[in-house]
Amino acid sequence: MNFEIPPGLTDLLQDFTVSVLKERPPDLVQFAANYFVKLNSKKNIDRDDEDDSGERGVRFAGASPPPGEPMDEDDDYDDDDDDEPMEPPTNRFQRRQSVSAERYDPEADSDEGEDKIVYPKSDGQRKRLSEAVHHILLFRSLDVEQMQEVLDAMFEKKVKPAEHVIDQGDDGDNFYVIDSGTYDIFVNGNLVGKYDSKGSFGELALMYNMPRAATIVATSDGTLWAMDRTTFRRIVLKNAFNKRKMYEALLEHVPMLKTLEPYERMNVADALLSRSFTDGEVIIKQGDEADCMYFIEEGNVRVTVKNKSEPSSEELEVKRYEKGGYFGELALVTHKPRAATAYSIGSTKCAVLDVQAFERLLGPCMDLMKRSIDQYEEQLVQVFGDKANITDLR
């Protein structure tokens, strides 16, 4: 499958990302909605002006503003990617010159015959690097083996004050994770943000075939961890592609999600994270606050309920789920504590959707999920009879 980047998308993403860097909104989704509504309104106004004057009035995001006009949108700190075979530079930190970038097809890519890149590290370096990458969104879906490959493939780069790590407009060569030091972010010569001893940058150029969207300048002595473009794509992009395919196949068999459009299911697939449980492990506990729901990838789950009207009573099993089943959504719908306890049966793997993604992505399924409350109440009545304490479900 070939992924064709639509014309104008990279410029649009650049400007949007810069706006995010400048504004640092607490609610990114709401900010994105407002941003694109305003952008669309401006486009319509400019089109009307174009009809009157005969001149093209729309300037796509990312284009340089006319002299004297302030740039009101921001640019991401990441950039382009190129797959053209090149001789390795004498100095691995040397920036490569502009080359023609190839599109990356993760479906056609194969790891066969490829030697894994390993840069030796001391135990202390490996520990620091592991802590630095732990909270990076790009690596959240990697399994243990893939994360070890990431740690192996990253090399250390020392920087001095005033050193340019990347320059706006250059081709992307490395992805960087900050170990220490402070760094300024410049777009078109304007300071738009800073990094202070944590963070990462440089991935957009490697992901979207875009030139560097910003200049990053060290403002102190510091240490960066870098990963070259080829390794980044093979580990991160291919894993993201395979993860999406796997979860899309799983979600296609979930009855509740039949009402979603294909692109909506794709968004849900992208938001899922995998978690594994051992035999008998508690996945959710009755009475706990709810922060996510679960889709079963492998294994089985049994659900039990304890009668609240009789605290000393034993837990009674009310349902079992197998691969393709889902649970944990009722507490998210009702905004109540967990109404049941779920245990893994054998080794079980679940795809987890957190509450923020749940509320953002599963709105079209809400009526179906609310109907499940009635079915669940019927199950409780069958188990406990009239004594069932089911009022908390409403």
Coordinates of C-alpha atoms in Angstrom, one line a residue:
M1 CA 0.0 0.0 0.0
N2 CA 1.4 3.4 -1.0
F3 CA 0.7 6.4 1.1
E4 CA 0.4 9.5 -1.0
I5 CA 0.7 12.8 0.9
P6 CA -2.0 15.1 -0.4
P7 CA -0.8 18.4 -1.8
G8 CA -0.7 21.1 0.9
L9 CA -0.9 18.7 3.8
T10 CA 2.7 19.1 5.0
D11 CA 2.5 22.9 4.9
L12 CA -0.8 22.8 6.8
L13 CA 0.6 20.6 9.5
Q14 CA 3.7 22.7 9.8
D15 CA 1.7 25.9 10.5
F16 CA -0.6 24.1 12.9
T17 CA 2.3 22.7 14.9
V18 CA 4.0 26.0 15.1
S19 CA 0.7 27.5 16.5
V20 CA 0.6 24.7 19.1
L21 CA 4.2 25.4 20.1
K22 CA 3.5 29.1 20.5
E23 CA 0.1 28.9 22.3
R24 CA 0.7 25.7 24.3
P25 CA -3.1 25.1 24.6
P26 CA -4.3 23.0 27.6
D27 CA -6.9 21.4 25.4
L28 CA -5.3 20.4 22.1
V29 CA -8.4 19.0 20.5
Q30 CA -10.5 22.2 21.2
F31 CA -7.5 24.3 20.0
A32 CA -7.3 22.3 16.8
A33 CA -11.1 22.7 16.2
N34 CA -10.9 26.4 16.6
Y35 CA -7.8 26.7 14.6
F36 CA -9.2 25.0 11.5
V37 CA -12.6 26.7 11.7
K38 CA -10.8 30.1 11.7
L39 CA -8.5 28.9 8.9
N40 CA -11.5 27.8 6.8
S41 CA -13.3 31.1 7.4
K42 CA -10.2 33.0 6.3
K43 CA -10.0 30.9 3.2
N44 CA -13.6 31.7 2.3
I45 CA -13.0 35.4 2.9
D46 CA -9.9 35.3 0.7
R47 CA -11.7 33.5 -2.0
D48 CA -14.4 36.2 -2.0
D49 CA -11.6 38.8 -2.3
E50 CA -10.1 36.8 -5.1
D51 CA -13.4 36.9 -7.0
D52 CA -13.5 40.7 -6.7
S53 CA -9.9 41.4 -7.5
G54 CA -9.0 38.6 -9.9
E55 CA -6.0 37.8 -7.7
R56 CA -5.4 34.7 -5.8
G57 CA -6.1 35.5 -2.1
V58 CA -5.5 32.2 -0.4
R59 CA -2.1 31.6 1.0
F60 CA -1.7 28.0 2.2
A61 CA -0.3 27.3 5.6
G62 CA 3.5 27.2 5.6
A63 CA 4.0 29.7 2.8
S64 CA 6.1 32.7 3.7
P65 CA 4.0 35.8 4.5
P66 CA 4.4 39.0 2.4
P67 CA 7.0 41.5 3.6
G68 CA 5.8 43.2 6.8
E69 CA 3.0 40.7 7.5
P70 CA 3.4 38.9 10.8
M71 CA 3.3 35.1 10.7
D72 CA 0.3 34.3 12.9
E73 CA 0.7 30.5 12.8
D74 CA 3.4 28.2 14.0
D75 CA 5.6 25.6 12.6
D76 CA 6.5 22.3 14.0
Y77 CA 10.0 21.5 15.1
D78 CA 10.2 18.5 12.8
D79 CA 10.7 17.9 9.2
D80 CA 11.5 15.9 6.2
D81 CA 12.7 12.5 5.3
D82 CA 14.7 11.1 2.5
D83 CA 15.3 7.5 1.6
E84 CA 17.9 8.0 -1.2
P85 CA 20.9 5.7 -0.7
M86 CA 23.9 7.7 0.5
E87 CA 27.5 7.0 1.4
P88 CA 27.8 7.3 5.2
P89 CA 29.4 10.6 6.1
T90 CA 32.8 10.7 7.7
N91 CA 31.3 12.5 10.7
R92 CA 27.9 11.0 11.7
F93 CA 26.8 14.4 13.0
Q94 CA 27.5 16.1 9.7
R95 CA 24.3 17.4 8.1
R96 CA 23.5 15.9 4.7
Q97 CA 22.9 18.1 1.8
S98 CA 19.5 18.4 0.1
V99 CA 18.4 15.2 -1.6
S100 CA 15.3 13.9 -3.3
A101 CA 13.2 12.1 -0.6
E102 CA 11.5 8.8 -1.3
R103 CA 8.1 7.9 0.1
Y104 CA 8.2 5.2 2.7
D105 CA 6.0 2.1 2.2
P106 CA 6.0 0.2 5.5
E107 CA 3.9 -2.6 3.9
A108 CA 6.7 -3.3 1.3
D109 CA 9.5 -2.9 3.8
S110 CA 11.2 -6.0 5.1
D111 CA 13.6 -6.4 8.0
E112 CA 15.2 -9.5 6.3
G113 CA 18.9 -9.2 5.8
E114 CA 19.1 -6.0 7.7
D115 CA 21.8 -5.7 10.5
K116 CA 20.5 -4.0 13.6
I117 CA 22.4 -0.9 14.5
V118 CA 23.9 -1.0 18.0
Y119 CA 25.9 1.8 19.6
P120 CA 27.6 0.6 22.8
K121 CA 26.5 2.3 26.0
S122 CA 27.5 2.1 29.7
D123 CA 24.8 1.1 32.2
G124 CA 24.5 4.7 33.3
Q125 CA 24.0 6.0 29.8
R126 CA 21.4 3.3 29.0
K127 CA 19.5 4.1 32.2
R128 CA 19.5 7.8 31.4
L129 CA 18.4 7.2 27.8
S130 CA 15.6 4.8 29.0
E131 CA 14.3 7.5 31.3
A132 CA 14.5 10.1 28.6
V133 CA 12.4 8.1 26.1
H134 CA 9.9 6.7 28.6
H135 CA 7.2 9.4 28.1
I136 CA 7.7 10.0 24.4
L137 CA 4.4 9.4 22.6
L138 CA 6.1 7.9 19.5
F139 CA 7.4 5.0 21.6
R140 CA 4.3 4.3 23.7
S141 CA 3.1 1.4 21.5
L142 CA 6.5 -0.3 21.2
D143 CA 6.9 -3.7 22.9
V144 CA 9.9 -4.5 25.1
E145 CA 12.0 -5.9 22.3
Q146 CA 11.3 -2.9 20.0
M147 CA 12.1 -0.5 22.8
Q148 CA 15.5 -2.3 23.4
E149 CA 16.2 -1.8 19.7
V150 CA 15.4 1.9 20.0
L151 CA 17.9 2.2 22.9
D152 CA 20.5 0.2 21.0
A153 CA 20.2 2.4 17.9
M154 CA 20.5 5.8 19.5
F155 CA 23.9 7.5 19.8
E156 CA 25.1 10.3 22.1
K157 CA 25.8 13.8 20.8
K158 CA 27.3 16.5 22.9
V159 CA 26.4 20.2 22.1
K160 CA 27.8 23.5 23.1
P161 CA 26.1 26.9 23.6
A162 CA 25.0 28.6 20.3
E163 CA 25.4 25.3 18.4
H164 CA 22.7 24.7 15.7
V165 CA 21.3 21.2 16.1
I166 CA 19.0 21.5 13.1
D167 CA 18.3 24.4 10.8
Q168 CA 15.0 25.3 9.2
G169 CA 14.8 24.2 5.6
D170 CA 17.4 21.4 5.9
D171 CA 16.6 17.8 5.1
G172 CA 16.0 15.6 8.0
D173 CA 18.7 13.2 9.0
N174 CA 18.2 12.4 12.7
F175 CA 15.6 12.3 15.4
Y176 CA 16.7 13.7 18.7
V177 CA 15.8 13.1 22.4
I178 CA 17.0 15.6 25.0
D179 CA 19.1 14.1 27.8
S180 CA 20.3 17.5 29.2
G181 CA 20.7 21.1 28.3
T182 CA 18.4 24.0 27.2
Y183 CA 17.4 24.7 23.6
D184 CA 15.6 27.6 21.7
I185 CA 13.2 27.0 18.9
F186 CA 13.2 29.5 16.0
V187 CA 10.8 29.7 13.1
N188 CA 11.6 32.2 10.4
G189 CA 14.1 33.8 12.8
N190 CA 11.5 34.3 15.5
L191 CA 11.8 32.6 18.9
V192 CA 8.7 30.5 19.4
G193 CA 9.5 28.1 22.2
K194 CA 12.2 26.5 24.4
Y195 CA 13.2 23.0 25.7
D196 CA 14.6 22.7 29.1
S197 CA 16.4 19.3 29.8
K198 CA 13.6 17.2 28.4
G199 CA 11.6 16.6 25.2
S200 CA 12.3 15.4 21.7
F201 CA 12.3 16.9 18.2
G202 CA 13.0 16.1 14.5
E203 CA 10.5 13.4 13.9
L204 CA 8.2 15.2 11.5
A205 CA 10.8 15.6 8.8
L206 CA 11.4 11.9 9.0
M207 CA 7.8 11.0 9.0
Y208 CA 6.3 13.3 6.4
N209 CA 9.0 14.1 3.8
M210 CA 9.1 17.7 5.0
P211 CA 12.2 20.0 5.3
R212 CA 13.0 21.0 8.8
A213 CA 10.2 23.3 10.0
A214 CA 12.3 25.1 12.7
T215 CA 15.8 25.8 13.9
I216 CA 16.9 24.4 17.2
V217 CA 19.8 26.1 18.9
A218 CA 21.5 25.0 22.1
T219 CA 21.7 27.7 24.7
S220 CA 23.9 25.7 27.2
D221 CA 26.2 22.7 27.2
G222 CA 24.0 19.6 26.7
T223 CA 23.6 16.0 25.6
L224 CA 21.3 14.7 23.0
W225 CA 20.4 11.1 21.9
A226 CA 20.0 10.8 18.2
M227 CA 18.6 8.1 15.9
D228 CA 19.2 8.1 12.1
R229 CA 16.4 8.4 9.6
T230 CA 16.5 4.9 8.3
T231 CA 16.4 3.2 11.7
F232 CA 13.7 5.6 12.9
R233 CA 11.5 4.7 10.0
R234 CA 12.0 1.0 10.3
I235 CA 11.3 0.9 14.0
V236 CA 8.8 3.6 14.6
L237 CA 6.8 4.1 11.4
K238 CA 6.7 0.4 10.5
N239 CA 5.5 -0.5 14.0
A240 CA 2.8 2.2 13.9
F241 CA 1.6 0.8 10.5
N242 CA 1.5 -2.8 11.8
K243 CA -0.2 -1.7 15.0
R244 CA -2.9 0.1 13.1
K245 CA -3.5 -2.9 10.8
M246 CA -3.8 -5.3 13.7
Y247 CA -6.1 -3.1 15.7
E248 CA -8.3 -2.2 12.7
A249 CA -8.8 -6.0 12.1
L250 CA -9.7 -6.4 15.8
L251 CA -12.1 -3.5 15.8
E252 CA -13.9 -4.7 12.7
H253 CA -15.3 -7.5 14.7
V254 CA -16.6 -5.4 17.6
P255 CA -20.4 -5.1 17.2
M256 CA -20.5 -1.8 19.0
L257 CA -18.2 -0.2 16.5
K258 CA -20.2 -1.2 13.4
T259 CA -21.8 2.3 13.5
L260 CA -18.4 4.0 13.0
E261 CA -17.1 5.1 9.7
P262 CA -13.8 3.4 8.5
Y263 CA -11.8 6.5 9.2
E264 CA -13.3 6.7 12.7
R265 CA -12.3 3.1 13.5
M266 CA -8.8 4.0 12.2
N267 CA -8.6 6.8 14.7
V268 CA -9.7 4.5 17.5
A269 CA -7.0 2.0 16.4
D270 CA -4.4 4.7 16.5
A271 CA -5.4 5.6 20.1
L272 CA -5.1 2.0 21.5
L273 CA -2.3 0.8 23.7
S274 CA -1.5 -2.8 24.5
R275 CA -1.4 -4.3 28.0
S276 CA -0.7 -7.8 29.1
F277 CA -2.1 -9.6 32.2
T278 CA -1.2 -12.9 33.9
D279 CA -3.6 -15.6 34.9
G280 CA -6.0 -14.4 37.6
E281 CA -4.7 -10.8 37.5
V282 CA -7.3 -8.1 38.3
I283 CA -7.8 -5.9 35.3
I284 CA -10.5 -3.7 36.8
K285 CA -11.9 -3.7 40.3
Q286 CA -15.4 -3.0 41.5
G287 CA -15.7 0.4 43.1
D288 CA -12.6 1.9 41.5
E289 CA -12.7 5.0 39.4
A290 CA -12.8 4.4 35.7
D291 CA -10.0 5.7 33.4
C292 CA -10.2 3.4 30.4
M293 CA -12.0 0.6 28.5
Y294 CA -10.6 -2.7 27.1
F295 CA -10.7 -4.7 23.9
I296 CA -9.5 -8.3 24.2
E297 CA -6.7 -9.1 21.8
E298 CA -5.8 -12.5 23.2
G299 CA -7.1 -14.7 26.0
N300 CA -10.3 -14.5 28.1
V301 CA -11.7 -12.4 30.8
R302 CA -14.3 -13.2 33.5
V303 CA -16.4 -10.6 35.2
T304 CA -17.7 -10.8 38.7
V305 CA -19.9 -8.7 40.9
K306 CA -20.2 -8.5 44.7
N307 CA -23.6 -7.6 46.1
K308 CA -23.2 -4.2 47.8
S309 CA -26.2 -4.8 50.1
E310 CA -24.3 -7.8 51.6
P311 CA -20.7 -6.7 52.0
S312 CA -19.7 -10.2 53.4
S313 CA -21.1 -12.0 50.4
E314 CA -18.8 -13.7 47.8
E315 CA -18.2 -12.4 44.3
L316 CA -20.4 -14.1 41.7
E317 CA -19.5 -14.4 38.1
V318 CA -21.9 -12.7 35.7
K319 CA -20.1 -12.9 32.3
R320 CA -17.1 -14.1 30.3
Y321 CA -15.4 -12.4 27.3
E322 CA -13.1 -13.8 24.7
K323 CA -11.1 -12.3 21.8
G324 CA -12.9 -9.4 20.2
G325 CA -14.9 -8.7 23.4
Y326 CA -14.9 -5.4 25.2
F327 CA -15.6 -4.3 28.7
G328 CA -15.1 -1.4 31.1
E329 CA -17.1 1.1 29.0
L330 CA -20.1 1.3 31.3
A331 CA -18.3 3.3 34.0
L332 CA -17.1 5.7 31.3
V333 CA -20.6 6.2 30.0
T334 CA -22.2 6.7 33.4
H335 CA -19.3 8.5 35.1
K336 CA -19.7 6.1 38.0
P337 CA -17.2 3.8 39.8
R338 CA -16.6 0.4 38.3
A339 CA -19.7 -1.8 38.7
A340 CA -17.8 -5.1 38.5
T341 CA -14.4 -6.7 38.8
A342 CA -12.7 -8.3 35.7
Y343 CA -10.0 -11.0 36.0
S344 CA -7.8 -12.4 33.3
I345 CA -8.1 -16.1 32.5
G346 CA -4.7 -17.4 31.5
S347 CA -2.3 -15.1 29.7
T348 CA -4.4 -12.2 28.4
K349 CA -3.6 -9.2 26.2
C350 CA -6.0 -6.2 25.9
A351 CA -6.0 -3.1 23.8
V352 CA -6.7 -0.1 26.1
L353 CA -8.5 3.1 25.2
D354 CA -8.1 5.8 27.8
V355 CA -11.1 8.0 28.9
Q356 CA -10.0 11.1 26.9
A357 CA -9.8 9.1 23.7
F358 CA -13.0 7.3 24.6
E359 CA -15.0 10.6 24.9
R360 CA -13.4 12.1 21.8
L361 CA -13.8 9.1 19.4
L362 CA -16.7 7.0 20.5
G363 CA -19.5 9.5 20.6
P364 CA -21.3 7.8 17.7
C365 CA -21.5 4.6 19.7
M366 CA -22.8 6.1 22.9
D367 CA -26.5 5.1 22.4
L368 CA -25.4 1.5 21.9
M369 CA -23.3 1.5 25.0
K370 CA -26.2 3.0 27.1
R371 CA -28.4 0.1 25.9
S372 CA -25.8 -2.2 27.4
I373 CA -26.6 -0.9 30.8
D374 CA -30.1 -2.4 30.6
Q375 CA -28.6 -5.8 29.5
Y376 CA -26.2 -5.6 32.4
E377 CA -28.9 -4.8 34.9
E378 CA -30.9 -7.9 33.7
Q379 CA -27.8 -10.0 34.3
L380 CA -27.4 -8.7 37.9
V381 CA -31.1 -9.4 38.6
Q382 CA -30.7 -13.0 37.4
V383 CA -27.7 -13.4 39.7
F384 CA -28.8 -11.6 42.8
G385 CA -32.6 -11.5 42.4
D386 CA -34.4 -8.5 43.8
K387 CA -31.6 -7.8 46.2
A388 CA -29.3 -6.6 43.4
N389 CA -27.9 -3.2 44.1
I390 CA -28.0 -1.8 40.6
T391 CA -28.9 1.8 41.2
D392 CA -25.3 3.0 40.8
L393 CA -25.5 2.1 37.1
R394 CA -27.8 5.0 36.4

